[in-house]
PDB file of C-alpha atoms in Angstrom:
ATOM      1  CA  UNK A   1     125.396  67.080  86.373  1.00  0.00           C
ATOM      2  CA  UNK A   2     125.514  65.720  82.861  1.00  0.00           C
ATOM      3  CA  UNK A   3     128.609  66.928  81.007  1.00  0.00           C
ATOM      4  CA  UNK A   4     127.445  68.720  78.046  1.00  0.00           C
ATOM      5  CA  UNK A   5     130.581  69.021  76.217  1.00  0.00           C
ATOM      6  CA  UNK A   6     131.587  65.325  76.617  1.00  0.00           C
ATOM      7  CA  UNK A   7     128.177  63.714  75.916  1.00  0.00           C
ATOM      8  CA  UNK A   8     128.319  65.731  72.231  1.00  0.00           C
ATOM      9  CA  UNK A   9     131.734  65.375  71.711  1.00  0.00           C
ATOM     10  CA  UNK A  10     131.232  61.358  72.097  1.00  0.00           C
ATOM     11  CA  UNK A  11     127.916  61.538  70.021  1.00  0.00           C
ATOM     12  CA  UNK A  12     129.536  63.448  67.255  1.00  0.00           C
ATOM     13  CA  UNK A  13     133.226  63.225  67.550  1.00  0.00           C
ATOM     14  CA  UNK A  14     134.235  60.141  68.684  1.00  0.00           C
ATOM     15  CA  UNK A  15     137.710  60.003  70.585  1.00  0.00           C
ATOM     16  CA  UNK A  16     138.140  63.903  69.572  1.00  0.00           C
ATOM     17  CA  UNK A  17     139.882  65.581  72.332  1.00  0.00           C
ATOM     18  CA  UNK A  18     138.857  69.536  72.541  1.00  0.00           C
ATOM     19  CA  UNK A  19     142.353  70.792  72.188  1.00  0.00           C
ATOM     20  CA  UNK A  20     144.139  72.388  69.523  1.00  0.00           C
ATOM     21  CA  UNK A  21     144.888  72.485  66.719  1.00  0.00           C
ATOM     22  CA  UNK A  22     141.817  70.781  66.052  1.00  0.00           C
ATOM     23  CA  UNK A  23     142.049  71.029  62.247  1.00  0.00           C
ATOM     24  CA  UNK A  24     144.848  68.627  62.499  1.00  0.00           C
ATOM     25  CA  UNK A  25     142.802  65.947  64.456  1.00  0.00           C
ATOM     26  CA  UNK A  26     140.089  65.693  62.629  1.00  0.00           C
ATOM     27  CA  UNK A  27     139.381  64.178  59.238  1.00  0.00           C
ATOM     28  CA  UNK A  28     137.010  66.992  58.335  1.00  0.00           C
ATOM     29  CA  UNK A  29     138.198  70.029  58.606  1.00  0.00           C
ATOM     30  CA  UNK A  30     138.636  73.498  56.996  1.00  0.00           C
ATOM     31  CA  UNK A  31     141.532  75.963  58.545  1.00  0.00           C
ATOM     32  CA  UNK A  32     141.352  79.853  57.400  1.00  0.00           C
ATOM     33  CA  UNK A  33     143.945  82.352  57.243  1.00  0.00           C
ATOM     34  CA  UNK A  34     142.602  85.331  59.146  1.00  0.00           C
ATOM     35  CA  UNK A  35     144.660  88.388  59.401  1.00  0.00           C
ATOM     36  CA  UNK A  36     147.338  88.794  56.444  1.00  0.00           C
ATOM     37  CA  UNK A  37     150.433  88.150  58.352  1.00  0.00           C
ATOM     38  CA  UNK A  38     152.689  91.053  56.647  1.00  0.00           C
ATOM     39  CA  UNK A  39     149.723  93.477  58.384  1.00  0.00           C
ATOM     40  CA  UNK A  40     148.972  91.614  61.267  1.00  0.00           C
ATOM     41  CA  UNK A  41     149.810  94.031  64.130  1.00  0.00           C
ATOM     42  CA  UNK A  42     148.551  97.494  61.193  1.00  0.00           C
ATOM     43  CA  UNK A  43     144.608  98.660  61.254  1.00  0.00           C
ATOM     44  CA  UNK A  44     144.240  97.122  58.003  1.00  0.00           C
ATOM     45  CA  UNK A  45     145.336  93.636  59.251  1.00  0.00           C
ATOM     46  CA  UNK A  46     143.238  93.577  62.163  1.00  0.00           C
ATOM     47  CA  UNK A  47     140.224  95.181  60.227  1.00  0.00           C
ATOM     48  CA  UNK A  48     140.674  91.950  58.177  1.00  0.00           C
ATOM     49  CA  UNK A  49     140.647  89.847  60.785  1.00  0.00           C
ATOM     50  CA  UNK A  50     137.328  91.177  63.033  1.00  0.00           C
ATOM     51  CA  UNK A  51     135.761  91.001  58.797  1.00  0.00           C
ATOM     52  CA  UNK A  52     136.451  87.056  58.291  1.00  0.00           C
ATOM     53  CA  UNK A  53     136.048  85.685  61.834  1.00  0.00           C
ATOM     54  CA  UNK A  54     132.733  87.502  62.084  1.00  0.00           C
ATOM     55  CA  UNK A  55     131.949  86.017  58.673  1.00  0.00           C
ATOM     56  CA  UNK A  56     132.641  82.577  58.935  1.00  0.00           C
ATOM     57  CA  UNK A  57     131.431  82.304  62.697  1.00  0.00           C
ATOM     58  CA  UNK A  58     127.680  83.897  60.516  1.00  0.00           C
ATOM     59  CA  UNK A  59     128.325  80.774  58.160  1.00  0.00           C
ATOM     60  CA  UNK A  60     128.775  78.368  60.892  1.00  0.00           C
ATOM     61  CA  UNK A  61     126.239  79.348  63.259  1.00  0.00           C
ATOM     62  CA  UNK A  62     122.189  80.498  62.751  1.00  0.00           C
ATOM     63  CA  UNK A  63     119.961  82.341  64.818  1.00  0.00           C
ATOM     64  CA  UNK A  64     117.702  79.143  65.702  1.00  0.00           C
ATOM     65  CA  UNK A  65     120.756  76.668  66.222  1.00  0.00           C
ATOM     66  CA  UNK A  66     121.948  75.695  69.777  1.00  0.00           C
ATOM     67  CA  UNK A  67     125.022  76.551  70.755  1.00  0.00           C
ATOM     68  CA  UNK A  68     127.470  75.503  73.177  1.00  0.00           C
ATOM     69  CA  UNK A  69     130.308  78.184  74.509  1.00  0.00           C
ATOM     70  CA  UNK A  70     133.091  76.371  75.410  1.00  0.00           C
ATOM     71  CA  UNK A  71     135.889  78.429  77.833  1.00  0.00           C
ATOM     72  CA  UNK A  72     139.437  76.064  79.020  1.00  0.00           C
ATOM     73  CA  UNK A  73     141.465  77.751  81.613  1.00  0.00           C
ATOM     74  CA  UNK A  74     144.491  76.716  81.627  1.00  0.00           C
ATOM     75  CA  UNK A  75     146.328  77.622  85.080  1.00  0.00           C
ATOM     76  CA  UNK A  76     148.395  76.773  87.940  1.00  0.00           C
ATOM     77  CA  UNK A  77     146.561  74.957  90.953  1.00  0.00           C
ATOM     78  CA  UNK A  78     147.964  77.560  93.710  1.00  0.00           C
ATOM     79  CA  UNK A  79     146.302  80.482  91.248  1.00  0.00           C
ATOM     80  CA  UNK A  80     143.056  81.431  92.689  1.00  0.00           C
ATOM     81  CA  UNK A  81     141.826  84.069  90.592  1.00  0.00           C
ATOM     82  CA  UNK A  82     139.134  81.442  88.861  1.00  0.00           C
ATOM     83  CA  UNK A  83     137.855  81.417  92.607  1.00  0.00           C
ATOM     84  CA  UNK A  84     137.368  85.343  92.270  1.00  0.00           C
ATOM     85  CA  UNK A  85     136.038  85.756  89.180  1.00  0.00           C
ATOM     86  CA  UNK A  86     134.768  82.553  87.771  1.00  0.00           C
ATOM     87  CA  UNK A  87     133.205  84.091  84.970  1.00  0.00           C
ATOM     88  CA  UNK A  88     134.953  86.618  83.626  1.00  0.00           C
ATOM     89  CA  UNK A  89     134.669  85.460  80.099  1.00  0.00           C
ATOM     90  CA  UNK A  90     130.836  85.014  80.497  1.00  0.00           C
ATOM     91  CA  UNK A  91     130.032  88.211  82.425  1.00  0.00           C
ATOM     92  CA  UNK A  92     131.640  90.264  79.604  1.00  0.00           C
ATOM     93  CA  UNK A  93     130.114  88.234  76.237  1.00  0.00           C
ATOM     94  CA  UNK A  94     126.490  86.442  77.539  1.00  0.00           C
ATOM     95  CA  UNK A  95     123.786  89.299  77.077  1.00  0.00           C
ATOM     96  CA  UNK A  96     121.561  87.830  79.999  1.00  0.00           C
ATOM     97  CA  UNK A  97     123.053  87.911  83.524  1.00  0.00           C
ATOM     98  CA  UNK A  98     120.415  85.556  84.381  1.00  0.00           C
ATOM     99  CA  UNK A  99     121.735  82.969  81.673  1.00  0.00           C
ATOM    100  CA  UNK A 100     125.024  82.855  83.626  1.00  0.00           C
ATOM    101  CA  UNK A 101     123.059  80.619  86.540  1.00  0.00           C
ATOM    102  CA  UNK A 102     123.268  77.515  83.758  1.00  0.00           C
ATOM    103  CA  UNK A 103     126.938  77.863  83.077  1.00  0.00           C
ATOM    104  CA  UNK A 104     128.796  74.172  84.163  1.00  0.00           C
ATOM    105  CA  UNK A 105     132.072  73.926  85.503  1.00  0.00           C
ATOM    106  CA  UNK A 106     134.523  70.630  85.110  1.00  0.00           C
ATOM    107  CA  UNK A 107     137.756  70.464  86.120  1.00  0.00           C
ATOM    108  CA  UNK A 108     139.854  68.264  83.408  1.00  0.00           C
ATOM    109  CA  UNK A 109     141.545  65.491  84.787  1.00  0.00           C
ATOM    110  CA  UNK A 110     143.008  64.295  81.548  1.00  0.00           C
ATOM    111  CA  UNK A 111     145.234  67.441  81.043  1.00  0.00           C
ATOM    112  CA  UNK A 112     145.815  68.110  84.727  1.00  0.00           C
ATOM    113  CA  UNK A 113     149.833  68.342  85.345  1.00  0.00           C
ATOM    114  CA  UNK A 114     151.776  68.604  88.049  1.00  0.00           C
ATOM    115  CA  UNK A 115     151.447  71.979  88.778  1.00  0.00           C
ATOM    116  CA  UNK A 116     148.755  72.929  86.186  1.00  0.00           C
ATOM    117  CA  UNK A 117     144.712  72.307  86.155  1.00  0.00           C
ATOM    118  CA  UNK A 118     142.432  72.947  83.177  1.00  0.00           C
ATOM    119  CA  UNK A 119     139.062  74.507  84.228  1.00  0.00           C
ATOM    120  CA  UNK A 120     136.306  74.192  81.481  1.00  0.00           C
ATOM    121  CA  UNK A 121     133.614  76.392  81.150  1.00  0.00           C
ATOM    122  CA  UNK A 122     130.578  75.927  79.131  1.00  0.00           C
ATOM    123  CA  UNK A 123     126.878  77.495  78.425  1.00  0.00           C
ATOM    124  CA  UNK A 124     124.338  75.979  76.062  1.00  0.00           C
ATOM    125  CA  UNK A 125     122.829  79.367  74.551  1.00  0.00           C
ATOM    126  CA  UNK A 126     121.255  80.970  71.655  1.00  0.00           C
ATOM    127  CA  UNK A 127     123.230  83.106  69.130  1.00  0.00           C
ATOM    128  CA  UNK A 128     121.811  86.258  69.753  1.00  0.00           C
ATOM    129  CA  UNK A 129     122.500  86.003  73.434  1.00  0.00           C
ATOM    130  CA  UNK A 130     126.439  85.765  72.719  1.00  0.00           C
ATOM    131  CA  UNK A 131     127.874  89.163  72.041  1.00  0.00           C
ATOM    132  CA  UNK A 132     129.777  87.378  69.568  1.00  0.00           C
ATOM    133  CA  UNK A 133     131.237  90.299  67.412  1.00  0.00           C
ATOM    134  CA  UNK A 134     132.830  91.564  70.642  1.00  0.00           C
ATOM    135  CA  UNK A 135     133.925  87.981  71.813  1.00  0.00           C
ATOM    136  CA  UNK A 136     136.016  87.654  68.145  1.00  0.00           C
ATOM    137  CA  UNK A 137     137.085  90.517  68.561  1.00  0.00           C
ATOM    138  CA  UNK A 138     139.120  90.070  71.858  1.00  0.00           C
ATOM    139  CA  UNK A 139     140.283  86.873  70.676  1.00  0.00           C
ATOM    140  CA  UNK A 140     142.039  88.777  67.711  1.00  0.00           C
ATOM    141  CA  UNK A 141     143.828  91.048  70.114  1.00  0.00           C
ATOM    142  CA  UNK A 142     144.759  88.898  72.795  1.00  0.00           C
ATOM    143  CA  UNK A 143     148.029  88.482  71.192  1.00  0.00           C
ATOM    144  CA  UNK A 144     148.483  92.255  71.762  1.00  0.00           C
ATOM    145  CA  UNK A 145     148.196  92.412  75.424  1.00  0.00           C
ATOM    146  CA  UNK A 146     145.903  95.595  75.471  1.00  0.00           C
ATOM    147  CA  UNK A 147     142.274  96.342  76.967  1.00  0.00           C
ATOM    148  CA  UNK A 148     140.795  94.490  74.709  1.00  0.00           C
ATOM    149  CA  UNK A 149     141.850  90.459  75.306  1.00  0.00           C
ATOM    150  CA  UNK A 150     139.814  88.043  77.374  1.00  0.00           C
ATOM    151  CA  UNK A 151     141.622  87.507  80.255  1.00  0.00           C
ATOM    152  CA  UNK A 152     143.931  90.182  80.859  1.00  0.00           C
ATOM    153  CA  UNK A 153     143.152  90.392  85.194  1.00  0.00           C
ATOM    154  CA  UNK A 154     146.405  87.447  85.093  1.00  0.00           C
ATOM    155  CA  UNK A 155     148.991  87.217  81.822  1.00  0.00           C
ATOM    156  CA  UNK A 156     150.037  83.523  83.961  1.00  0.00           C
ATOM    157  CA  UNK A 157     146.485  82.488  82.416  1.00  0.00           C
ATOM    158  CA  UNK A 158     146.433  80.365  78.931  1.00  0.00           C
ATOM    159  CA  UNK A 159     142.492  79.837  77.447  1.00  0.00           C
ATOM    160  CA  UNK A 160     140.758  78.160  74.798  1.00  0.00           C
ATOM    161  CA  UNK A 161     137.173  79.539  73.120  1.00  0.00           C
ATOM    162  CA  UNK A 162     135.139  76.689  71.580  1.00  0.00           C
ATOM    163  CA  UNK A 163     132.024  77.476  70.223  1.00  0.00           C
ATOM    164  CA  UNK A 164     129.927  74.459  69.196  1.00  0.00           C
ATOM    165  CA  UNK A 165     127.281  74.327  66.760  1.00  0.00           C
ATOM    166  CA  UNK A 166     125.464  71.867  68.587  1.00  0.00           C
ATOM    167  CA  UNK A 167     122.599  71.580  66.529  1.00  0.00           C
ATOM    168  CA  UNK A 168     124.618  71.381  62.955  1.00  0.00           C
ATOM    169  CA  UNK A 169     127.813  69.341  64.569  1.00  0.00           C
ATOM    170  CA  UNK A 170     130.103  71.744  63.825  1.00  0.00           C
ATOM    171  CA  UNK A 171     132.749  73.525  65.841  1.00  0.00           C
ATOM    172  CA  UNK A 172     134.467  76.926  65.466  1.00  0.00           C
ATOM    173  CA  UNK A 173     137.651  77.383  67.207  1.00  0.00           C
ATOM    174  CA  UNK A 174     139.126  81.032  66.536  1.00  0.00           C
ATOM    175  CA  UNK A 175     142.779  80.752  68.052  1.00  0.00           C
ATOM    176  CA  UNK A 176     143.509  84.113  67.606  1.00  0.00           C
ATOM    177  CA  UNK A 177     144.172  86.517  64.701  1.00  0.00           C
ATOM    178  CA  UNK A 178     145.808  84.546  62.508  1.00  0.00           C
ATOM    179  CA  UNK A 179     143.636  81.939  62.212  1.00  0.00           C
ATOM    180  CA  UNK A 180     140.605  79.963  62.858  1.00  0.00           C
ATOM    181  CA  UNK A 181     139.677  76.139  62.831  1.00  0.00           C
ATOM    182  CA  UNK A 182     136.120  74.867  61.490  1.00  0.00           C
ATOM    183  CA  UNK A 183     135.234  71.084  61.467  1.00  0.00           C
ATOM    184  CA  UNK A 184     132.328  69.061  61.334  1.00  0.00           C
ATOM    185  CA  UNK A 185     131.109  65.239  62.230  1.00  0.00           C
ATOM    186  CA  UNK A 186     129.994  65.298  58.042  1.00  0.00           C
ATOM    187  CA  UNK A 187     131.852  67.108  55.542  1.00  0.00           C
ATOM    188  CA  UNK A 188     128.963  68.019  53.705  1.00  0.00           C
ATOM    189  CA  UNK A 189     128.539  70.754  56.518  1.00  0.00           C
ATOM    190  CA  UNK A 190     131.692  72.345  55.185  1.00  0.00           C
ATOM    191  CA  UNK A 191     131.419  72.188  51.422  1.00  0.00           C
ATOM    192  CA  UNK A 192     129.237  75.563  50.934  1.00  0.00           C
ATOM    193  CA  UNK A 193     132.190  77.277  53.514  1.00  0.00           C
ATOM    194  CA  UNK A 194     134.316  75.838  51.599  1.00  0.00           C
ATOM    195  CA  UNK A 195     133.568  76.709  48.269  1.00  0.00           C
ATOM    196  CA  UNK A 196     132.689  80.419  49.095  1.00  0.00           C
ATOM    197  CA  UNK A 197     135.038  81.462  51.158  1.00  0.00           C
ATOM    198  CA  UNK A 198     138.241  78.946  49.140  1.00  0.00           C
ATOM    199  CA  UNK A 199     140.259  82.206  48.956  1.00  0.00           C
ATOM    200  CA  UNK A 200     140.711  82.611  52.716  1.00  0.00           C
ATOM    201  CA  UNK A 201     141.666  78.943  53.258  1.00  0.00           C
ATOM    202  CA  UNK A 202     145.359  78.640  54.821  1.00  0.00           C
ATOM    203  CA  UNK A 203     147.723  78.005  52.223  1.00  0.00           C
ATOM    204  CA  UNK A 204     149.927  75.458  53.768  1.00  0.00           C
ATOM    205  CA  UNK A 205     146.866  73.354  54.422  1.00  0.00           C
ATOM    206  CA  UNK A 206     145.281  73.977  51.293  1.00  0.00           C
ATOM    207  CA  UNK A 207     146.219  70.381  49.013  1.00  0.00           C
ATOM    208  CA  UNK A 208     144.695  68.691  52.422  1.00  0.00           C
ATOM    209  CA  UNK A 209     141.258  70.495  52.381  1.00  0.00           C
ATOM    210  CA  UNK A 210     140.960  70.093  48.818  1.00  0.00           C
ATOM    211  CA  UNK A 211     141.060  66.194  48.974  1.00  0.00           C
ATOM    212  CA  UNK A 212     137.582  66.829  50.934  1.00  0.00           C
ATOM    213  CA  UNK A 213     135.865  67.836  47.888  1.00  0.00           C
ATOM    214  CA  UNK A 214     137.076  66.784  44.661  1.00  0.00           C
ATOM    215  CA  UNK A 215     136.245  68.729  41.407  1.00  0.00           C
ATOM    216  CA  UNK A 216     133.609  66.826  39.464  1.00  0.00           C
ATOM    217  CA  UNK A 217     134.333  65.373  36.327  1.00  0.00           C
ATOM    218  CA  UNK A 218     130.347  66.488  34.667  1.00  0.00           C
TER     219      UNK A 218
END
């Protein structure tokens, strides 16, 4: 089976590898602040936080553009609870049982480790199949250990959510509620995100990001 993931990745973003934090390696590259940190763990904070990752994955991603949804399991090799419920993470946020028959499965040998294996998921789908304001939202609380996160059946479990605009060459990486990742193979993908959504870019990052895009001088 053709991998998906690598075949774009090495069409797009040469010598990228999928881990994070992939506004750091990456030459274009916009990283957003997502829950105000003083309110983080209040209603307010996390009301912020389902607001601007549901916006910005809307910016990123239209209803006719291909996406790919992009799952790394990070485990031990002796844990066998991807053998029981391989997918957990699809079953819950892909609309379409049915749609779950085309999801590919890799094992990563460039991050296996001695006692560790990443597992990587991934499902070339349509927008409206993802039940993406739900998805966002677990990300936010997975932090928080409650009902909500992705993978709460094992707490030994790490993951990564990738979701690829494959048709646009963009990807959106939500790491969890305080922030979220978007970069692009052009830059001129990012300047509209960029310029109307400048007050939610990360501080610390933001002299870096604004090197991308210049102020005219007309």
């Amino acid at each position: 089976m053709i991998n998906q993931v690598s075949v774009f990745l090495q069409s797009h973003f040469k010598d990228l590898v999928l881990d994070p934090p992939l506004f750091y390696s990456w030459n274009y590259g916009l990283r957003f602040e997502i829950a105000d940190p003083i309110k983080w763990n209040e209603k307010g904070g996390m009301n912020q936080a389902y607001e601007r990752s549901t916006t910005l994955f809307n910016e990123v991603f239209a209803k006719e553009d291909n996406i790919i949804f992009v799952t790394d399991v990070h485990t031990f090799k002796s844990n066998k609870y991807l053998q029981q419920r391989p997918l957990n993470v699809y079953s819950k946020f892909i609309k379409s049982k049915q749609k779950l028959y085309q999801l590919s499965h890799q094992t990563l040998p460039e991050l296996e480790e001695e006692e560790g294996v990443t597992h990587r998921f991934s499902l070339i789908c349509k927008k409206a199949e993802i039940r993406y304001a739900s998805l966002l939202k677990a990300i936010c609380h997975e932090d928080m250990g409650d009902s909500q996160t992705i993978l709460r059946g094992d707490r030994r479990i790490g993951y990564n959510i990738y979701l690829i605009n494959h048709t646009k060459q963009m990807i959106y990486h939500l790491y969890d509620d305080r922030g979220c990742d978007i970069i692009a193979a052009s830059k001129q993908n990012l300047h509209a995100i960029y310029e109307n959504y400048n007050h939610w870019l990360l501080d610390y990052d933001r002299e870096k990001m604004a090197s991308l895009f210049p102020p005219s001088n007309m």
